[in-house]
C-alpha positions as MATLAB code, in Angstrom:
seq = 'MKSFASSLLSLWKQLGLNQRVSLVVAAVAVAGALAAVVLWSRQPDFQLLYGRLSEKDAAQIISSLQAQNIPHKIANGGATVYVPADQVYRLRMELASKGVPNGDGVGFEIFDKGQFGLSDFVQRTNYLRALQGELGRTIGQLDGVRSARVMIVQPENRLLLTEQGVKPTASVFVELAGGRLETEAVNSIRHLVANAVQGLQPDQVAVVDQKGRVLSEDLRQDPMLSTASSQMRYRQQIENYLAHKVETMLTPVVGLGNAVVRVSAEIETEATTMTQEKYDPDGQVVRSQTSTDDISNSSESRSGGVVGVTANTPDKPGAASSEGGRPANVTETNRKNRTTTYEINRSITNVTRQPGSLKNVTASVFVAMRAAAPAAPATPPAEGAAPAAPVPQPRTPEELQALRQIVVNALGLRPAPGQALDTLVSLQEVAFQVEPIAEKIGKIESATRVQSWIDGASRYFAVAVALGVLFVFWRMLGKQKPESVPVELLTASPRDAQRQLQSNGTLTPELLNELIRQKPVNIGTALKDWVAVKKS';
ca = [
       8.736   81.772   -8.108;
       6.772   84.427   -6.317;
       6.314   86.345   -9.450;
       5.114   83.193  -11.306;
       2.642   82.352   -8.334;
       1.265   85.840   -8.382;
       0.802   85.540  -12.249;
      -1.230   82.456  -12.049;
      -3.336   83.923   -9.179;
      -4.061   86.972  -11.288;
      -4.719   84.747  -14.364;
      -7.178   82.551  -12.189;
      -8.830   85.835  -11.072;
      -9.587   86.905  -14.643;
     -11.263   83.445  -15.661;
     -14.895   83.228  -15.277;
     -16.768   80.523  -13.404;
     -17.279   78.137  -16.351;
     -13.919   78.597  -17.426;
     -12.553   77.688  -13.766;
     -14.790   74.656  -13.677;
     -13.648   73.469  -17.319;
      -9.769   73.971  -16.181;
     -10.454   72.139  -12.817;
     -12.158   69.128  -14.686;
      -9.494   68.850  -17.226;
      -6.681   69.126  -14.685;
      -8.323   66.200  -12.702;
      -8.635   64.159  -15.931;
      -4.995   64.642  -16.543;
      -4.059   63.760  -12.939;
      -6.273   60.737  -13.060;
      -4.814   59.495  -16.281;
      -1.291   59.945  -15.207;
      -2.035   58.105  -11.686;
      -3.492   55.165  -14.019;
      -0.559   54.948  -16.073;
       1.878   54.999  -13.068;
      -0.218   52.354  -11.223;
      -0.389   50.314  -14.435;
       3.230   50.414  -15.191;
       4.090   49.476  -11.362;
       1.737   46.412  -11.560;
       3.845   43.238  -11.894;
       3.364   40.783  -14.976;
       1.276   38.043  -13.953;
       1.754   34.551  -15.254;
      -0.315   31.205  -14.816;
       0.702   29.342  -11.891;
      -1.828   26.674  -11.867;
      -5.071   26.062  -13.756;
      -8.093   23.773  -13.638;
      -7.487   23.382   -9.771;
     -10.015   21.936   -7.485;
     -11.515   23.847   -4.629;
      -9.266   22.079   -2.140;
      -5.887   22.571   -3.961;
      -6.997   26.319   -4.911;
      -7.780   26.941   -1.017;
      -4.280   25.532   -0.103;
      -2.254   27.456   -2.775;
      -4.030   30.602   -1.943;
      -3.267   30.352    1.778;
       0.224   29.843    1.251;
       0.533   32.824   -1.254;
      -1.267   34.968    1.315;
       1.050   33.726    4.157;
       3.968   34.808    2.032;
       2.454   38.232    1.017;
       2.671   37.378   -2.767;
       0.391   39.332   -5.039;
      -1.880   37.111   -6.999;
      -5.069   36.787   -9.124;
      -7.688   34.478   -9.398;
      -9.692   33.633  -12.549;
     -12.466   30.966  -13.717;
     -14.234   30.806  -10.386;
     -11.090   30.130   -8.505;
      -9.735   27.305  -10.595;
      -6.988   29.445  -12.100;
      -4.088   31.259  -10.227;
      -1.910   34.040  -11.547;
       1.421   35.126   -9.832;
       4.106   37.331  -10.917;
       6.131   35.951  -13.717;
       9.414   36.272  -11.767;
       8.225   33.887   -9.192;
       6.210   31.169  -11.084;
       8.873   28.362  -11.000;
       9.933   28.943   -7.494;
       6.424   28.721   -6.226;
       5.753   25.536   -8.352;
       8.720   23.898   -6.705;
       8.004   25.182   -3.208;
       4.231   23.994   -3.485;
       5.409   20.542   -4.954;
       7.468   19.941   -2.164;
       4.323   20.296    0.008;
       2.392   17.913   -2.147;
       0.245   20.605   -3.801;
      -1.863   20.460   -5.905;
      -2.582   16.845   -5.224;
      -6.044   16.636   -7.351;
      -9.411   15.370   -6.178;
      -9.613   12.768   -3.819;
      -6.480   10.522   -2.387;
      -4.021    8.837   -4.423;
      -1.286    6.415   -3.565;
       0.281    8.954   -1.146;
      -2.020    7.521    1.482;
       0.480    4.728    1.864;
       3.375    7.177    2.362;
       3.037    7.145    6.340;
       3.453    3.981    8.104;
       0.387    2.454    9.419;
       0.378   -0.491   11.862;
      -2.289   -2.617   13.256;
      -4.836   -2.021   10.520;
      -6.887   -4.761    9.629;
      -7.161   -6.270    6.181;
     -10.542   -4.670    5.359;
      -8.871   -1.224    6.074;
      -5.900   -1.976    4.018;
      -8.051   -2.967    1.005;
     -10.479    0.033    1.540;
      -7.392    2.310    1.341;
      -5.983    0.518   -1.768;
      -9.398    1.281   -3.379;
      -9.581    4.820   -2.445;
      -5.822    5.101   -3.797;
      -6.768    3.792   -7.144;
      -9.948    5.781   -7.634;
      -8.066    8.844   -6.785;
      -5.266    8.047   -9.293;
      -7.770    7.196  -12.054;
      -9.736   10.284  -11.384;
      -6.554   12.511  -11.517;
      -5.444   10.859  -14.739;
      -8.847   11.245  -16.566;
      -8.905   14.944  -15.536;
      -5.853   15.552  -17.639;
      -7.935   14.891  -20.831;
      -8.761   17.583  -23.076;
     -12.393   18.692  -22.372;
     -12.614   17.298  -19.077;
     -12.464   19.722  -16.030;
     -12.633   17.130  -13.219;
     -13.355   13.270  -12.755;
     -14.350   10.816  -10.160;
     -14.147    7.185  -10.266;
     -16.036    4.575   -8.233;
     -14.894    1.032   -8.437;
     -17.171   -2.064   -6.985;
     -14.914   -5.180   -6.512;
     -16.263   -8.427   -5.167;
     -14.891   -9.365   -1.665;
     -12.323  -11.870   -1.510;
     -13.318  -15.023    0.475;
     -11.780  -18.136    1.244;
     -14.932  -19.864    0.385;
     -16.530  -18.470   -2.845;
     -20.230  -18.590   -2.722;
     -21.243  -16.497   -5.772;
     -19.156  -17.211   -8.711;
     -20.923  -14.701  -11.198;
     -20.018  -11.413   -9.355;
     -17.874   -9.420  -11.563;
     -16.290   -5.971  -10.754;
     -17.877   -2.814  -12.225;
     -16.912    0.883  -12.142;
     -18.596    4.215  -12.701;
     -16.852    7.398  -13.857;
     -18.296   10.921  -13.479;
     -16.882   13.543  -15.446;
     -17.251   17.289  -15.568;
     -16.830   18.649  -18.803;
     -15.418   22.219  -19.540;
     -18.034   22.444  -22.351;
     -19.848   20.746  -25.189;
     -20.013   17.093  -25.465;
     -16.974   14.562  -25.105;
     -15.923   12.746  -28.248;
     -16.442    9.020  -28.621;
     -12.837    8.279  -28.710;
     -12.335    9.841  -25.434;
     -15.105    8.160  -23.962;
     -13.839    4.848  -25.244;
     -10.465    5.642  -23.916;
     -11.669    6.349  -20.410;
     -13.475    3.045  -20.320;
     -10.339    1.088  -21.366;
      -8.226    3.090  -19.131;
     -10.337    1.996  -16.039;
     -10.783   -1.503  -17.101;
      -7.113   -2.038  -17.655;
      -6.373   -0.719  -14.177;
      -8.743   -2.912  -12.408;
      -8.099   -6.592  -12.438;
     -11.123   -8.681  -14.079;
     -12.920   -5.549  -15.184;
     -14.166   -5.387  -18.718;
     -14.757   -2.171  -20.687;
     -18.384   -2.793  -21.118;
     -18.613   -2.756  -17.286;
     -17.563    0.868  -17.110;
     -20.310    3.443  -17.096;
     -19.339    7.063  -17.980;
     -21.822    9.905  -16.948;
     -21.152   13.753  -17.383;
     -22.513   16.423  -15.405;
     -25.590   16.901  -17.341;
     -26.856   13.375  -16.523;
     -26.001   11.998  -20.105;
     -24.581    8.501  -20.205;
     -21.684    8.802  -22.545;
     -20.782    5.022  -22.634;
     -24.262    4.033  -23.726;
     -23.419    4.278  -27.469;
     -20.442    2.122  -27.078;
     -21.810   -0.926  -25.497;
     -21.508   -4.090  -27.507;
     -24.133   -6.254  -27.968;
     -23.103   -9.219  -30.166;
     -26.569  -10.980  -29.858;
     -28.536   -7.776  -30.764;
     -30.949   -8.717  -28.034;
     -32.564   -5.162  -27.553;
     -34.347   -2.928  -30.193;
     -31.811   -0.087  -29.243;
     -28.900   -2.131  -29.934;
     -30.417   -3.208  -33.336;
     -31.297    0.172  -34.405;
     -27.822    1.582  -33.524;
     -26.144   -1.177  -35.413;
     -28.249   -0.588  -38.207;
     -27.664    3.189  -38.167;
     -23.876    2.448  -38.050;
     -24.028    0.089  -41.193;
     -26.175    2.503  -43.144;
     -23.952    5.402  -42.480;
     -20.835    3.487  -43.191;
     -22.319    2.329  -46.790;
     -23.740    5.855  -47.418;
     -20.282    7.396  -46.745;
     -18.512    4.836  -48.892;
     -20.623    5.739  -51.744;
     -20.443    9.623  -51.475;
     -16.662    9.297  -51.358;
     -16.805    7.497  -54.698;
     -19.235    9.868  -56.351;
     -17.517   13.140  -55.140;
     -14.503   12.984  -57.438;
     -16.797   12.322  -60.447;
     -19.872   14.726  -59.730;
     -17.945   17.350  -57.661;
     -18.515   18.015  -53.765;
     -21.856   18.436  -52.424;
     -23.524   17.237  -55.800;
     -24.446   13.884  -54.568;
     -26.757   12.671  -51.709;
     -26.863    9.014  -50.848;
     -29.039    7.256  -48.572;
     -28.811    3.385  -47.785;
     -31.556    1.139  -46.355;
     -30.154   -2.082  -44.805;
     -32.069   -4.976  -43.616;
     -30.244   -6.799  -40.762;
     -30.479  -10.349  -39.454;
     -31.613  -10.200  -35.910;
     -32.207  -13.777  -35.078;
     -29.351  -16.234  -34.234;
     -29.680  -19.756  -35.908;
     -28.038  -23.041  -35.661;
     -28.230  -25.767  -38.290;
     -26.671  -29.312  -38.041;
     -26.857  -31.365  -41.451;
     -25.715  -35.050  -41.704;
     -25.296  -36.405  -45.247;
     -24.519  -39.865  -46.397;
     -23.036  -40.807  -49.754;
     -23.707  -44.660  -50.851;
     -21.479  -44.106  -54.035;
     -18.548  -43.124  -51.873;
     -18.358  -46.344  -49.840;
     -15.156  -47.977  -48.793;
     -13.939  -51.302  -47.293;
     -13.427  -50.981  -43.725;
     -12.581  -54.509  -42.677;
     -12.425  -57.961  -44.382;
     -12.547  -61.537  -42.599;
     -11.817  -64.990  -44.151;
     -12.343  -68.237  -42.149;
     -11.278  -71.571  -43.618;
     -12.873  -74.740  -41.919;
     -11.790  -78.433  -42.806;
     -13.053  -81.486  -40.943;
     -12.574  -85.350  -41.752;
     -14.535  -88.083  -39.966;
     -14.399  -92.141  -40.518;
     -16.665  -94.872  -39.050;
     -15.536  -98.479  -38.977;
     -18.024 -101.561  -38.380;
     -15.839 -104.810  -39.012;
     -16.273 -107.743  -36.462;
     -12.998 -109.426  -36.646;
     -10.881 -110.933  -33.935;
      -9.557 -108.389  -31.558;
      -5.877 -107.865  -32.165;
      -3.703 -105.572  -33.602;
      -5.224 -105.463  -36.922;
      -8.610 -104.661  -35.452;
      -7.104 -101.797  -33.417;
      -5.329 -100.299  -36.473;
      -7.089  -97.584  -38.478;
      -7.953  -98.768  -41.902;
      -6.734  -96.736  -44.873;
      -9.337  -94.923  -46.830;
     -10.789  -97.050  -49.487;
      -8.971 -100.187  -48.062;
     -11.440 -103.140  -47.346;
     -11.352 -105.083  -44.094;
      -8.848 -108.152  -44.406;
     -10.624 -110.534  -42.405;
     -14.310 -110.650  -43.661;
     -15.232 -107.318  -41.959;
     -17.523 -104.510  -43.452;
     -15.918 -101.570  -45.395;
     -15.394  -98.300  -43.233;
     -17.467  -95.098  -43.669;
     -15.150  -91.816  -44.302;
     -16.490  -88.435  -44.364;
     -14.541  -85.086  -45.248;
     -15.899  -81.450  -44.947;
     -14.332  -78.211  -46.363;
     -15.866  -74.795  -45.317;
     -14.731  -71.279  -46.204;
     -16.382  -68.056  -44.642;
     -15.444  -64.343  -45.676;
     -16.946  -61.240  -43.862;
     -16.371  -57.793  -45.403;
     -17.248  -54.548  -43.724;
     -18.023  -51.359  -45.756;
     -18.024  -47.818  -44.519;
     -20.489  -45.374  -46.069;
     -19.106  -41.740  -46.605;
     -20.833  -39.404  -44.136;
     -20.563  -35.555  -43.624;
     -21.824  -33.628  -40.755;
     -22.049  -29.804  -40.940;
     -22.791  -27.500  -38.177;
     -23.637  -23.940  -39.168;
     -24.113  -21.216  -36.553;
     -25.339  -17.975  -37.705;
     -24.945  -14.864  -35.468;
     -27.518  -11.744  -35.709;
     -25.929   -8.678  -37.678;
     -25.385  -10.227  -41.158;
     -26.980   -8.258  -43.991;
     -30.141   -9.648  -45.645;
     -30.572   -6.956  -48.222;
     -29.354   -3.478  -49.147;
     -30.986   -0.862  -51.351;
     -29.813    2.496  -51.952;
     -31.194    6.058  -53.280;
     -28.939    8.285  -54.933;
     -29.589   11.894  -56.043;
     -27.035   13.505  -58.453;
     -26.971   17.059  -59.375;
     -26.966   17.923  -63.029;
     -23.730   19.130  -64.642;
     -23.280   23.083  -64.640;
     -22.305   24.017  -68.057;
     -20.981   27.591  -69.001;
     -23.957   30.015  -70.224;
     -23.696   31.095  -74.006;
     -21.919   34.408  -74.786;
     -24.261   37.177  -74.915;
     -24.652   39.218  -78.081;
     -23.635   42.373  -76.345;
     -20.935   42.597  -73.721;
     -22.217   42.964  -69.988;
     -22.067   46.328  -68.453;
     -19.104   46.831  -66.131;
     -19.728   45.586  -62.614;
     -22.560   43.515  -63.517;
     -22.863   40.030  -61.914;
     -21.759   37.034  -64.041;
     -24.467   35.038  -65.419;
     -25.374   31.750  -63.780;
     -24.263   28.434  -65.201;
     -26.923   26.365  -67.127;
     -27.797   22.847  -65.748;
     -26.922   20.110  -68.392;
     -28.365   16.807  -67.986;
     -26.429   13.480  -68.491;
     -26.956   10.949  -70.960;
     -28.587    7.548  -70.197;
     -25.269    5.877  -70.415;
     -23.676    8.088  -68.027;
     -26.441    7.408  -65.449;
     -26.076    3.957  -65.937;
     -22.368    3.993  -65.307;
     -22.973    6.166  -62.184;
     -25.358    3.273  -60.935;
     -22.999    0.451  -61.748;
     -20.255    2.358  -59.499;
     -22.824    2.573  -56.905;
     -23.578   -1.064  -57.359;
     -20.098   -2.157  -57.016;
     -19.283    0.213  -54.011;
     -21.951   -1.564  -52.026;
     -21.151   -5.061  -53.094;
     -24.552   -5.843  -54.364;
     -24.970   -8.925  -56.674;
     -28.255   -8.663  -58.524;
     -29.923  -12.038  -59.486;
     -29.954  -13.361  -63.160;
     -32.159  -11.148  -64.971;
     -32.643   -8.689  -62.225;
     -32.177   -4.983  -63.256;
     -29.991   -2.685  -61.305;
     -32.917   -0.161  -60.873;
     -34.371   -2.473  -58.325;
     -31.162   -2.308  -56.229;
     -30.021    1.395  -56.668;
     -32.290    4.304  -57.347;
     -30.433    6.968  -59.135;
     -32.110   10.042  -60.089;
     -30.552   13.300  -61.713;
     -32.127   16.641  -60.346;
     -31.165   20.349  -60.198;
     -30.075   21.186  -56.663;
     -31.242   24.393  -55.051;
     -28.061   26.073  -54.319;
     -26.943   29.655  -54.025;
     -25.203   31.172  -56.818;
     -21.484   31.568  -56.677;
     -21.743   35.397  -57.000;
     -24.019   35.594  -54.141;
     -21.640   33.382  -51.971;
     -18.687   35.440  -53.106;
     -20.684   38.789  -52.194;
     -21.578   37.447  -48.699;
     -17.992   36.438  -48.051;
     -16.749   39.949  -49.241;
     -19.197   41.747  -47.285;
     -18.359   39.617  -43.987;
     -14.770   40.236  -44.562;
     -15.237   44.000  -45.221;
     -17.286   44.145  -41.838;
     -14.508   42.240  -40.152;
     -11.850   44.385  -41.322;
     -13.909   47.550  -40.059;
     -14.163   46.042  -36.610;
     -10.501   45.236  -36.409;
      -9.601   48.903  -37.643;
     -11.997   50.369  -35.327;
     -10.711   48.445  -32.311;
      -7.360   49.680  -32.810;
      -8.266   53.320  -33.221;
     -11.139   53.492  -30.721;
      -8.916   54.864  -28.021;
      -7.705   57.665  -30.276;
     -11.028   58.439  -31.403;
     -12.449   58.775  -27.945;
      -9.489   60.960  -27.051;
     -10.391   63.215  -29.975;
     -13.990   63.359  -29.079;
     -13.136   64.487  -25.463;
     -10.857   67.210  -27.020;
     -13.478   68.377  -29.463;
     -16.241   68.651  -26.717;
     -13.635   70.568  -24.491;
     -13.019   72.824  -27.345;
     -16.786   73.615  -28.027;
     -17.219   74.311  -24.261;
     -14.315   76.831  -24.307;
     -16.048   78.440  -27.337;
     -19.330   78.892  -25.880;
     -18.033   80.712  -22.984;
     -18.343   84.307  -23.271;
     -15.910   86.719  -21.497;
     -17.012   88.730  -18.691;
     -16.528   92.682  -18.860;
     -14.438   94.012  -16.077;
     -14.466   97.864  -15.771;
     -11.172   99.645  -15.857;
     -10.490  101.967  -12.970;
      -7.893  104.792  -13.337;
      -6.386  106.534  -10.454;
      -5.172  109.698  -12.186;
      -7.790  110.054  -15.024;
     -11.509  109.375  -14.980;
     -13.008  106.591  -16.969;
     -14.815  109.108  -19.062;
     -11.517  110.883  -20.080;
      -9.846  107.336  -21.090;
     -13.211  106.215  -23.125;
     -13.256  109.686  -24.596;
      -9.706  109.494  -25.703;
     -10.002  105.996  -27.232;
     -13.261  107.039  -29.221;
     -11.791  110.236  -30.215;
      -8.618  108.996  -32.156;
      -9.464  105.169  -32.058;
      -5.850  104.449  -31.118;
      -4.192  103.156  -27.977;
      -1.014  105.003  -27.345;
       1.839  103.421  -25.707;
       1.780  106.053  -23.092;
      -1.898  105.390  -22.372;
      -1.221  101.641  -22.065;
       1.760  102.207  -19.817;
      -0.263  104.428  -17.454;
      -3.102  101.918  -17.307;
      -0.832   98.935  -16.421;
       1.268  101.000  -13.929;
      -1.955  102.195  -12.056;
      -3.556   98.811  -12.305;
      -2.217   95.743  -13.939;
      -5.678   94.098  -13.989;
      -7.022   96.676  -16.263;
      -4.660   95.551  -19.216;
      -7.045   92.943  -20.135;
     -10.308   94.989  -20.017;
      -8.334   97.877  -22.020;
      -7.382   95.504  -24.880;
     -10.946   94.227  -25.135;
     -12.241   97.782  -25.307;
      -9.660   98.597  -27.857;
     -10.654   95.560  -30.108;
     -14.133   96.467  -29.531;
     -13.541   99.982  -30.635;
     -11.799   98.741  -33.654;
     -14.500   96.480  -34.803;
     -17.158   99.248  -34.436;
];
């Protein structure tokens, strides 16, 4: 061991200053690399404990981890916490038993503790806070939503209602993770809040993001189209729907991207109510019929006979008085009445037209020409040359008329008698300015090639850096020139040794053993001198 240490010490003394510095730098680099590898191997495997945490929940979780001396990492501005993989599930159960995380706001856990002596106002306020907190937590679970807060305004319940028109409203503030929230997600938030509050309508829920954009404005339904913005939004929806409908019809025929459709719709914006009352005299029917028969008889007698039985007995019709009296006057009346009531056919029509109906629709369509294969050249193309571009070929008038009829049928247009289809649908065939297929393929290939180079470079970057450091170190060693150390002889003078080497040009074993025995340090210089003599 002592001989090995002495050998190293002697070797160190023989090195020059630059060599010593290079050796020290290399030793420090190797020691640092070994230390980094050891520390990295001893570092635990971290796994996600909780993500998308609020500041309050993150503070509680980190405090609990620090109290238990558990290593952890924080990312995403404190919203994500990582812990060792072997302790993830234990920590989750332990934190869940403490009610952490509980999200923003206060949920229905506010009623877990018994509270006595609270007024009705405080109880209703706590319920409203709990409902807002639960809705905020639920909305925060949607994709793209980092956090959410819900504010609900409910009319006060009173024994005597003074304002019948007061309805509940709600506002939702969402903090988005990035980009813009989809329309379906905004609509789901509105319906989620509306169904959780009694008497709340989805149109009464406003959704706002952190950039101040009212996301629910585009979803408000105005059936009467009373504002210009609602009319323009409704018209845009109708035109986009009809244009997409026509484009999907033409795509299988002309190819993808070879048709451009724009539709202009005229919308009825006024609400009208029409009442029509019509009588039909030819359609009269008997409603009631009344018949009355009236028969009356009257007789008058002027006889002046003796008062008796005969005088008091009524005379028979046509009979004459028996005792010199005048004949009797007899009158008979027969009358019939018939009353008939007729009902005339009457129809009443009430027509109410709401705004939003289509008054007129027109369309403009651009169709690309068909791409026909170019004619075969007389001489074969050179190897590696780009293929010839296809030649646009126009369609016949019959084909264009057939395409126009397809558009008319897809839009549901009904031309008036004698009206040409050109007045409803303007269809033109033009040559689209598109990139050649060869250029697109070349761009795709170049992008793929560059991406493959980047992937390969990322894999072998560390190896390249290591080789570069080794090369630089090797060049530094090559530039170092050895320093000459004079050989000191104890028994013979330096001149005799130099003269002996120059005379015969050979280094005998006896002379080498003598030099080593006298001073071991001289062996290096002796060998250098011998090599120099040999070269000269």
